[in-house]
Amino acid sequence: MTNHWVDIKNADLVIVMGGNAAEAHPVGFRWAMEAKIHNGAKLIVIDPRFTRTASVADFYTPIRSGSDIAFLSGVLLYLINNNKYNREYVEAYTNANLIVREDYSFDDGLFSGYDAVNRKYDKTTWNYELDEKGFAKRDLTLTHPRCVWNLLKEHVSRYTPEVVSNICGTPKDDFIQVCEYIAATSVKDKTASFLYALGWTQHSVGAQNIRTMAMIQLLLGNMGMAGGGVNALRGHSNIQGLTDLGLLSQSLPGYMTLPNEKQPDLQTYLAANTPKPLLEGQVNYWGNYPKFFVSMMKAFFGDKATAENSWGYDWLPKWDKGYDVLQYFEMMNQGKVNGYLCQGFNPVASFPNKNKVIASLSKLKFLVTIDPLNTETSNFWQNHGEINDVDPSKIQTEVFRLPSTCFAEENGSIVNSGRWLQWHWKGADAPGEALNDGEILAGIFSRMRHMYQSEGGALPEQVLNMTWNYQTPDNPAPEEVAMESNGKALQDVVDPATGAVLVKKGQQLSSFAQLRDDGTTSSGCWIFAGSWTPDGNQMARRDNADPSGLGNTLGWAWAWPLNRRILYNRASADPAGKPWDEKRRLISWDGAKWSGADIADYSTAAPGTDVGPFIMQPEGLGRLFAIDKMAEGPFPEHYEPFETPLGTNPLHPNVVSNPAARVFKGDLEAMGKHDKFPYVGTTYRLTEHFHYWTKHAVLNAIAQPEQFIEIGEKLANSLGIAHGDTVKVSSNRGFIKAKAVVTKRIRQLDVNGQKVDTIGIPIHWGYEGVAKKGFIANTLTPFVGDANTQTPEFKAFLVNVEKV
Ligand SMILES: Nc1nc2c(c(=O)[nH]1)N[C@H]1C(S)=C(S)[C@@H](COP(=O)(O)OP(=O)(O)OC[C@H]3O[C@@H](n4cnc5c(=O)[nH]c(N)nc54)[C@H](O)[C@@H]3O)O[C@H]1N2
Ligand SMILES: Nc1nc2c(c(=O)[nH]1)N[C@H]1C(S)=C(S)[C@@H](COP(=O)(O)OP(=O)(O)OC[C@H]3O[C@@H](n4cnc5c(=O)[nH]c(N)nc54)[C@H](O)[C@@H]3O)O[C@H]1N2
Ligand SMILES: [Mo]
């Protein structure tokens, strides 16, 4: 989130689209209700299903799953055509007036630079026209035909209400009603907040769904505002911490990137990752990349990392391609993987195309599961009849189960969706032989290190040079690891201007501004610098005082970066430093400094200096045109799901689905067609269960005892299916059987001249636990992922339904 949970209460309009907050985030959703009840906010829901969130909304309208880019692009067009945007904000704080290169183009569904053989774009042309000094050219009058504003207008001009309604199946009047709700927040003293999660991310166009919404927020002047922003309601309680700490295969802590094989030395790597400002005088905070990186290497390798050996650069792995989970299971399926350590992950249940996952695991020599529970994955080799029809005698994989604790059985911090690091304390000892995750991993590490020391082995440096100065090396305390993530001074840190000592050798750092690229500081995760200072554990603070009434509670826990609660909050004030809306005053300029209800997100620059508020971007501006970042284009474009009920893309039949999505040849061949699989399948969760664990708990098993699917009344009638019948739902990859819930909540939609029906499929069942056994929903889903994040397309695929 750029904002945070409590801040949702400040919104005038809460739009739940691409998620079902009342059901999946029932505790956080209270802030949407606070906005509604205490603030007179409107709550609107756009979802293929009439959800529990819709049941408390002021307005609901349906949408065909996988068509949100068309819908949101239509909203952009409406705002532009009806002059419903904050013009001053757009001109001062977005890249609307920057000029794009002449060789950039878009035609018939493809942007310039497409390489069809590798399904990849060369993004060179998606950039600004630069002047002699390397700065982007601008046209402050917004008349240049290639300024971002005019290219944007042209790009979205196709998304008229008729086109939106034709692609999305949303009735045209409903669509216009939504546009009117949103347009009403374009004035300076109104904000809108979109609450989204998987209904947007789990698509082959997931990241662009979110970008389109972010562009709306820029037009409305909502970024940086209390009650505005871009707010992902995240999933598992510490999944924000997972991305913060760089646990994705191409990441390093603090949103740095793991080097790739084209970066053989430190200089090449740093040059590629340290941007230069694209407009004169910008903060360009990523310009500090070398400080973050070198400090991280000092945390990893301590005294072993020196200037002479480029801080141990050679010891980091260099990727040749992405090793996301889709790629990894593909390699496993090709027999290229020997062993798999599976920690807190149940891929048999949670990953697409379950039969492919089972086939892949069957090719391993060994599998290690680290989990408090028995899972479908640890027992993937068992036969459970139709639900898991395997022959154990043919599976040679050796499985090791290492029982672990769960988060409530250890101290630690959890980062919530709002970037707050909240310390928590152990609630109970673990049962039986369970060890906590750190102890298991450290135990494996120290045994491997001993083997390297006594027997040698390939690439020993990484293992032998790793710093491991914990009091109990086989079980590092969470407190020690947290202090290491924050970082400390390895030598006295001095102010380059005055020579004064800022941090004494050995002391914890208070801010990432104290980081150095000369090896005198260490920090495991630069964005966490400030979480454990000389004053102690900031994450454990519990002062909920809220003097501004905006809910920022600066004394409660600690938020990255630097305890700032609302990112880009410089944009909450106009160029002269005056808040757009007095009642949402986050920061303001008092003539000498910035201050207010939040930690100012800015350099110390005074108003009027043209320093843009989006300090992480080299141009300092919010991007309506995303230069060189997104995989499939600088503007969002509607592409159909890989399994489309239309069999075409109404906008450009030659380019139907995302041309840069993650997909492998065999999986493309396993895609079903709408002639055999005429209905849209979509999967989701229920409040009464948490994924695949709660079927181990009797009370949850009682609350939602049995796998079911939801089917609209019209379709059920035409197929002769009654409430409570058992039905078979099949895709081109397999089938499941479940009870039918016949409902008015899922409507038949009119799309591109045909009727489109949706089948709703909750995800929670399997063959482990105390609940009644059920089929695994992911037997049905396709093995294809978003082009930027590789998140699987769980929300839109094709199925058939029959009564059995
Ligand atoms: N009780 C409970 N809570 C949970 C979880 C749980 O298992 N149980 N899981 C947690 C996790 S890990 C996560 S990631 C979050 C997920 O939180 P959500 O994303 O809110 O959860 P889903 O149930 O997957 O809901 C997605 C919603 O998007 C709608 N949808 C599907 N496709 C589209 C589309 O193309 N466009 C639009 N506009 N809407 C669409 C679906 O109909 C559904 O209502 O929930 C978390 N909270
Ligand atoms: N079709 C379809 N598939 C989906 C989704 C969907 O909407 N539709 N949603 C996707 C999403 S958003 C998610 S997040 C995934 C979730 O997929 P998974 O993460 O695979 O599933 P979970 O059951 O949440 O958790 C995995 C295991 O973590 C264990 N665990 C809990 N606490 C700890 C701990 O402290 N340490 C260790 N080592 N283990 C622990 C649990 O016992 C559980 O067995 O599913 C994805 N799959
Ligand atoms: Mo999730």
Tab-separated table of N, CA, C and O in Angstrom, residues 529-614:
chain	number	residue	atom	x	y	z
A	529	ALA	N	16.026	0.267	7.654
A	529	ALA	CA	16.893	1.087	8.507
A	529	ALA	C	16.029	2.110	9.251
A	529	ALA	O	15.260	2.845	8.630
A	530	GLY	N	16.133	2.122	10.562
A	530	GLY	CA	15.263	2.950	11.395
A	530	GLY	C	14.306	2.109	12.231
A	530	GLY	O	13.641	2.618	13.129
A	531	SER	N	14.243	0.807	11.948
A	531	SER	CA	13.299	-0.043	12.687
A	531	SER	C	13.863	-0.493	14.036
A	531	SER	O	13.110	-0.820	14.949
A	532	TRP	N	15.208	-0.515	14.131
A	532	TRP	CA	15.824	-0.885	15.419
A	532	TRP	C	17.022	0.038	15.639
A	532	TRP	O	18.128	-0.247	15.205
A	533	THR	N	16.781	1.153	16.273
A	533	THR	CA	17.760	2.238	16.378
A	533	THR	C	18.478	2.156	17.729
A	533	THR	O	18.203	1.255	18.538
A	534	PRO	N	19.388	3.097	18.013
A	534	PRO	CA	19.990	3.108	19.353
A	534	PRO	C	18.926	3.206	20.448
A	534	PRO	O	19.172	2.831	21.602
A	535	ASP	N	17.737	3.702	20.114
A	535	ASP	CA	16.648	3.765	21.096
A	535	ASP	C	15.898	2.450	21.238
A	535	ASP	O	14.906	2.368	21.970
A	536	GLY	N	16.314	1.440	20.489
A	536	GLY	CA	15.679	0.137	20.661
A	536	GLY	C	14.759	-0.246	19.523
A	536	GLY	O	14.777	0.347	18.442
A	537	ASN	N	13.912	-1.228	19.830
A	537	ASN	CA	13.044	-1.838	18.825
A	537	ASN	C	11.830	-0.939	18.546
A	537	ASN	O	10.881	-0.909	19.328
A	538	GLN	N	11.873	-0.224	17.438
A	538	GLN	CA	10.782	0.703	17.095
A	538	GLN	C	9.505	-0.050	16.716
A	538	GLN	O	8.405	0.482	16.800
A	539	MET	N	9.667	-1.280	16.278
A	539	MET	CA	8.514	-2.081	15.845
A	539	MET	C	7.638	-2.477	17.029
A	539	MET	O	6.476	-2.823	16.866
A	540	ALA	N	8.230	-2.421	18.229
A	540	ALA	CA	7.489	-2.822	19.432
A	540	ALA	C	6.741	-1.651	20.070
A	540	ALA	O	6.099	-1.812	21.107
A	541	ARG	N	6.800	-0.469	19.445
A	541	ARG	CA	6.133	0.682	20.052
A	541	ARG	C	4.610	0.513	19.973
A	541	ARG	O	4.085	-0.011	18.988
A	542	ARG	N	3.920	0.956	21.013
A	542	ARG	CA	2.477	0.731	21.068
A	542	ARG	C	1.730	1.980	21.567
A	542	ARG	O	0.851	1.897	22.399
A	543	ASP	N	2.123	3.142	21.027
A	543	ASP	CA	1.417	4.377	21.390
A	543	ASP	C	0.444	4.694	20.261
A	543	ASP	O	0.858	4.996	19.146
A	544	ASN	N	-0.850	4.615	20.559
A	544	ASN	CA	-1.804	4.826	19.465
A	544	ASN	C	-2.360	6.252	19.422
A	544	ASN	O	-3.429	6.489	18.859
A	545	ALA	N	-1.611	7.205	19.997
A	545	ALA	CA	-2.055	8.607	19.921
A	545	ALA	C	-2.168	9.040	18.457
A	545	ALA	O	-1.326	8.695	17.634
A	546	ASP	N	-3.204	9.812	18.157
A	546	ASP	CA	-3.489	10.188	16.771
A	546	ASP	C	-3.905	11.655	16.725
A	546	ASP	O	-5.070	11.973	16.481
A	547	PRO	N	-2.945	12.571	16.985
A	547	PRO	CA	-3.328	13.976	17.134
A	547	PRO	C	-4.038	14.570	15.913
A	547	PRO	O	-4.918	15.407	16.067
A	548	SER	N	-3.703	14.122	14.719
A	548	SER	CA	-4.333	14.726	13.526
A	548	SER	C	-5.716	14.148	13.262
A	548	SER	O	-6.494	14.710	12.494
A	549	GLY	N	-6.014	13.005	13.855
A	549	GLY	CA	-7.288	12.349	13.573
A	549	GLY	C	-7.294	11.597	12.253
A	549	GLY	O	-8.287	10.967	11.884
A	550	LEU	N	-6.165	11.652	11.521
A	550	LEU	CA	-6.115	10.965	10.223
A	550	LEU	C	-5.714	9.495	10.345
A	550	LEU	O	-5.672	8.762	9.357
A	551	GLY	N	-5.397	9.080	11.587
A	551	GLY	CA	-5.107	7.659	11.793
A	551	GLY	C	-3.664	7.272	11.542
A	551	GLY	O	-3.357	6.085	11.418
A	552	ASN	N	-2.765	8.249	11.484
A	552	ASN	CA	-1.374	7.910	11.161
A	552	ASN	C	-0.587	7.337	12.345
A	552	ASN	O	0.428	6.677	12.129
A	553	THR	N	-1.019	7.587	13.575
A	553	THR	CA	-0.421	6.993	14.793
A	553	THR	C	1.084	6.717	14.661
A	553	THR	O	1.513	5.566	14.683
A	554	LEU	N	1.840	7.806	14.559
A	554	LEU	CA	3.282	7.666	14.300
A	554	LEU	C	4.033	6.953	15.418
A	554	LEU	O	5.163	6.518	15.224
A	555	GLY	N	3.412	6.817	16.583
A	555	GLY	CA	4.066	6.128	17.699
A	555	GLY	C	3.668	4.660	17.807
A	555	GLY	O	4.020	3.984	18.761
A	556	TRP	N	2.908	4.183	16.854
A	556	TRP	CA	2.471	2.779	16.878
A	556	TRP	C	3.318	1.997	15.886
A	556	TRP	O	3.293	2.256	14.690
A	557	ALA	N	4.100	1.033	16.381
A	557	ALA	CA	4.974	0.216	15.528
A	557	ALA	C	5.848	1.124	14.671
A	557	ALA	O	6.157	2.260	15.074
A	558	TRP	N	6.236	0.671	13.522
A	558	TRP	CA	7.140	1.457	12.686
A	558	TRP	C	6.867	1.086	11.241
A	558	TRP	O	6.660	-0.086	10.927
A	559	ALA	N	6.795	2.091	10.367
A	559	ALA	CA	6.516	1.824	8.953
A	559	ALA	C	7.743	2.160	8.121
A	559	ALA	O	8.430	3.145	8.402
A	560	TRP	N	8.025	1.339	7.124
A	560	TRP	CA	9.090	1.740	6.192
A	560	TRP	C	8.461	2.605	5.127
A	560	TRP	O	7.294	2.401	4.832
A	561	PRO	N	9.129	3.566	4.556
A	561	PRO	CA	10.461	4.039	4.911
A	561	PRO	C	10.410	5.131	5.986
A	561	PRO	O	9.531	5.996	5.952
A	562	LEU	N	11.319	5.066	6.939
A	562	LEU	CA	11.514	6.122	7.947
A	562	LEU	C	10.267	6.465	8.740
A	562	LEU	O	10.058	7.610	9.116
A	563	ASN	N	9.418	5.464	8.935
A	563	ASN	CA	8.177	5.633	9.695
A	563	ASN	C	7.142	6.495	8.963
A	563	ASN	O	6.169	6.976	9.554
A	564	ARG	N	7.342	6.677	7.682
A	564	ARG	CA	6.394	7.457	6.860
A	564	ARG	C	5.151	6.612	6.619
A	564	ARG	O	5.243	5.458	6.248
A	565	ARG	N	3.985	7.188	6.840
A	565	ARG	CA	2.754	6.404	6.733
A	565	ARG	C	2.121	6.493	5.350
A	565	ARG	O	1.400	5.599	4.939
A	566	ILE	N	2.346	7.608	4.671
A	566	ILE	CA	1.739	7.757	3.342
A	566	ILE	C	2.831	8.149	2.349
A	566	ILE	O	3.458	9.210	2.479
A	567	LEU	N	3.075	7.242	1.406
A	567	LEU	CA	4.158	7.484	0.451
A	567	LEU	C	3.795	8.642	-0.467
A	567	LEU	O	2.631	8.868	-0.768
A	568	TYR	N	4.814	9.321	-0.938
A	568	TYR	CA	4.657	10.431	-1.883
A	568	TYR	C	3.795	11.553	-1.295
A	568	TYR	O	3.067	12.225	-2.021
A	569	ASN	N	3.865	11.730	0.016
A	569	ASN	CA	2.953	12.702	0.644
A	569	ASN	C	3.277	14.150	0.276
A	569	ASN	O	2.471	15.049	0.547
A	570	ARG	N	4.415	14.385	-0.375
A	570	ARG	CA	4.647	15.740	-0.891
A	570	ARG	C	3.518	16.132	-1.857
A	570	ARG	O	3.156	17.302	-1.974
A	571	ALA	N	2.955	15.109	-2.548
A	571	ALA	CA	1.898	15.386	-3.521
A	571	ALA	C	0.559	15.702	-2.854
A	571	ALA	O	-0.414	16.038	-3.532
A	572	SER	N	0.503	15.635	-1.512
A	572	SER	CA	-0.747	16.012	-0.838
A	572	SER	C	-0.850	17.530	-0.689
A	572	SER	O	-1.879	18.057	-0.258
A	573	ALA	N	0.262	18.212	-1.014
A	573	ALA	CA	0.246	19.681	-0.997
A	573	ALA	C	0.485	20.179	-2.422
A	573	ALA	O	1.118	19.481	-3.226
A	574	ASP	N	0.011	21.332	-2.737
A	574	ASP	CA	0.171	21.858	-4.094
A	574	ASP	C	1.616	22.330	-4.293
A	574	ASP	O	2.430	22.294	-3.355
A	575	PRO	N	1.970	22.752	-5.503
A	575	PRO	CA	3.368	23.125	-5.737
A	575	PRO	C	3.874	24.196	-4.766
A	575	PRO	O	5.051	24.212	-4.404
A	576	ALA	N	2.985	25.052	-4.262
A	576	ALA	CA	3.416	26.093	-3.323
A	576	ALA	C	3.532	25.566	-1.890
A	576	ALA	O	3.891	26.316	-0.974
A	577	GLY	N	3.202	24.292	-1.683
A	577	GLY	CA	3.365	23.718	-0.348
A	577	GLY	C	2.110	23.793	0.504
A	577	GLY	O	2.138	23.520	1.708
A	578	LYS	N	0.985	24.142	-0.104
A	578	LYS	CA	-0.269	24.269	0.641
A	578	LYS	C	-1.089	22.998	0.401
A	578	LYS	O	-1.249	22.573	-0.749
A	579	PRO	N	-1.592	22.367	1.466
A	579	PRO	CA	-2.361	21.135	1.259
A	579	PRO	C	-3.522	21.361	0.288
A	579	PRO	O	-4.202	22.399	0.362
A	580	TRP	N	-3.728	20.399	-0.610
A	580	TRP	CA	-4.873	20.510	-1.527
A	580	TRP	C	-6.153	20.597	-0.719
A	580	TRP	O	-7.116	21.224	-1.126
A	581	ASP	N	-6.147	19.908	0.430
A	581	ASP	CA	-7.351	19.834	1.253
A	581	ASP	C	-6.914	19.980	2.715
A	581	ASP	O	-6.192	19.127	3.239
A	582	GLU	N	-7.338	21.075	3.361
A	582	GLU	CA	-6.905	21.362	4.737
A	582	GLU	C	-7.230	20.224	5.697
A	582	GLU	O	-6.460	19.917	6.607
A	583	LYS	N	-8.389	19.575	5.513
A	583	LYS	CA	-8.748	18.535	6.485
A	583	LYS	C	-7.939	17.255	6.269
A	583	LYS	O	-7.991	16.333	7.078
A	584	ARG	N	-7.193	17.212	5.162
A	584	ARG	CA	-6.295	16.075	4.920
A	584	ARG	C	-4.846	16.528	4.935
A	584	ARG	O	-4.018	16.019	4.206
A	585	ARG	N	-4.532	17.477	5.805
A	585	ARG	CA	-3.170	18.018	5.830
A	585	ARG	C	-2.175	16.969	6.352
A	585	ARG	O	-2.174	16.637	7.538
A	586	LEU	N	-1.330	16.467	5.465
A	586	LEU	CA	-0.295	15.514	5.892
A	586	LEU	C	1.002	16.240	6.184
A	586	LEU	O	1.652	16.007	7.191
A	587	ILE	N	1.382	17.120	5.247
A	587	ILE	CA	2.560	17.939	5.473
A	587	ILE	C	2.287	19.314	4.876
A	587	ILE	O	1.461	19.447	3.979
A	588	SER	N	2.949	20.314	5.385
A	588	SER	CA	2.879	21.622	4.738
A	588	SER	C	4.165	22.387	5.034
A	588	SER	O	4.936	22.020	5.929
A	589	TRP	N	4.385	23.426	4.265
A	589	TRP	CA	5.611	24.206	4.343
A	589	TRP	C	5.343	25.406	5.222
A	589	TRP	O	4.431	26.192	4.941
A	590	ASP	N	6.113	25.558	6.312
A	590	ASP	CA	5.837	26.678	7.222
A	590	ASP	C	6.772	27.858	6.963
A	590	ASP	O	6.942	28.723	7.824
A	591	GLY	N	7.406	27.869	5.795
A	591	GLY	CA	8.326	28.949	5.485
A	591	GLY	C	9.765	28.543	5.684
A	591	GLY	O	10.679	29.091	5.072
A	592	ALA	N	9.981	27.537	6.532
A	592	ALA	CA	11.343	27.091	6.798
A	592	ALA	C	11.493	25.579	6.626
A	592	ALA	O	12.531	25.080	6.230
A	593	LYS	N	10.439	24.856	6.952
A	593	LYS	CA	10.545	23.398	6.843
A	593	LYS	C	9.165	22.776	6.606
A	593	LYS	O	8.134	23.449	6.747
A	594	TRP	N	9.209	21.474	6.251
A	594	TRP	CA	7.973	20.723	6.070
A	594	TRP	C	7.606	20.059	7.395
A	594	TRP	O	8.469	19.494	8.057
A	595	SER	N	6.345	20.096	7.755
A	595	SER	CA	5.939	19.333	8.934
A	595	SER	C	4.447	19.067	8.840
A	595	SER	O	3.751	19.614	7.987
A	596	GLY	N	3.961	18.194	9.720
A	596	GLY	CA	2.543	17.872	9.705
A	596	GLY	C	2.272	16.523	10.320
A	596	GLY	O	3.006	16.071	11.196
A	597	ALA	N	1.211	15.883	9.839
A	597	ALA	CA	0.721	14.658	10.462
A	597	ALA	C	1.470	13.418	10.000
A	597	ALA	O	1.159	12.311	10.400
A	598	ASP	N	2.452	13.612	9.125
A	598	ASP	CA	3.221	12.461	8.651
A	598	ASP	C	4.677	12.890	8.522
A	598	ASP	O	5.004	14.079	8.622
A	599	ILE	N	5.553	11.912	8.293
A	599	ILE	CA	6.962	12.216	8.051
A	599	ILE	C	7.074	12.656	6.594
A	599	ILE	O	6.706	11.898	5.697
A	600	ALA	N	7.565	13.865	6.363
A	600	ALA	CA	7.569	14.403	5.003
A	600	ALA	C	8.375	13.521	4.056
A	600	ALA	O	9.479	13.102	4.365
A	601	ASP	N	7.777	13.265	2.911
A	601	ASP	CA	8.399	12.424	1.899
A	601	ASP	C	9.002	13.347	0.864
A	601	ASP	O	8.410	13.643	-0.157
A	602	TYR	N	10.193	13.843	1.132
A	602	TYR	CA	10.729	14.837	0.258
A	602	TYR	C	12.162	15.088	0.648
A	602	TYR	O	12.616	14.732	1.727
A	603	SER	N	12.872	15.739	-0.238
A	603	SER	CA	14.139	16.279	0.198
A	603	SER	C	13.769	17.477	1.072
A	603	SER	O	12.604	17.737	1.324
A	604	THR	N	14.740	18.234	1.507
A	604	THR	CA	14.399	19.410	2.307
A	604	THR	C	14.060	20.588	1.401
A	604	THR	O	13.891	21.713	1.858
A	605	ALA	N	13.951	20.297	0.095
A	605	ALA	CA	13.721	21.378	-0.876
A	605	ALA	C	12.469	22.190	-0.551
A	605	ALA	O	11.418	21.636	-0.217
A	606	ALA	N	12.579	23.484	-0.676
A	606	ALA	CA	11.446	24.371	-0.451
A	606	ALA	C	10.504	24.305	-1.641
A	606	ALA	O	10.900	23.896	-2.722
A	607	PRO	N	9.238	24.702	-1.452
A	607	PRO	CA	8.321	24.740	-2.587
A	607	PRO	C	8.865	25.668	-3.668
A	607	PRO	O	9.632	26.584	-3.376
A	608	GLY	N	8.446	25.404	-4.889
A	608	GLY	CA	8.849	26.286	-5.975
A	608	GLY	C	10.170	25.911	-6.599
A	608	GLY	O	10.671	26.593	-7.486
A	609	THR	N	10.783	24.775	-6.142
A	609	THR	CA	12.071	24.411	-6.722
A	609	THR	C	11.942	23.377	-7.830
A	609	THR	O	12.935	22.898	-8.347
A	610	ASP	N	10.692	23.015	-8.177
A	610	ASP	CA	10.495	22.075	-9.284
A	610	ASP	C	10.982	20.666	-8.993
A	610	ASP	O	11.212	19.890	-9.904
A	611	VAL	N	11.198	20.331	-7.726
A	611	VAL	CA	11.587	18.966	-7.403
A	611	VAL	C	10.302	18.147	-7.296
A	611	VAL	O	9.428	18.449	-6.495
A	612	GLY	N	10.193	17.120	-8.134
A	612	GLY	CA	8.952	16.349	-8.193
A	612	GLY	C	8.736	15.503	-6.957
A	612	GLY	O	9.683	15.102	-6.280
A	613	PRO	N	7.465	15.212	-6.621
A	613	PRO	CA	7.151	14.471	-5.401
A	613	PRO	C	7.433	12.971	-5.498
A	613	PRO	O	7.544	12.309	-4.465
A	614	PHE	N	7.566	12.434	-6.710
A	614	PHE	CA	7.753	10.983	-6.826
A	614	PHE	C	9.248	10.695	-6.838
A	614	PHE	O	9.862	10.450	-7.870
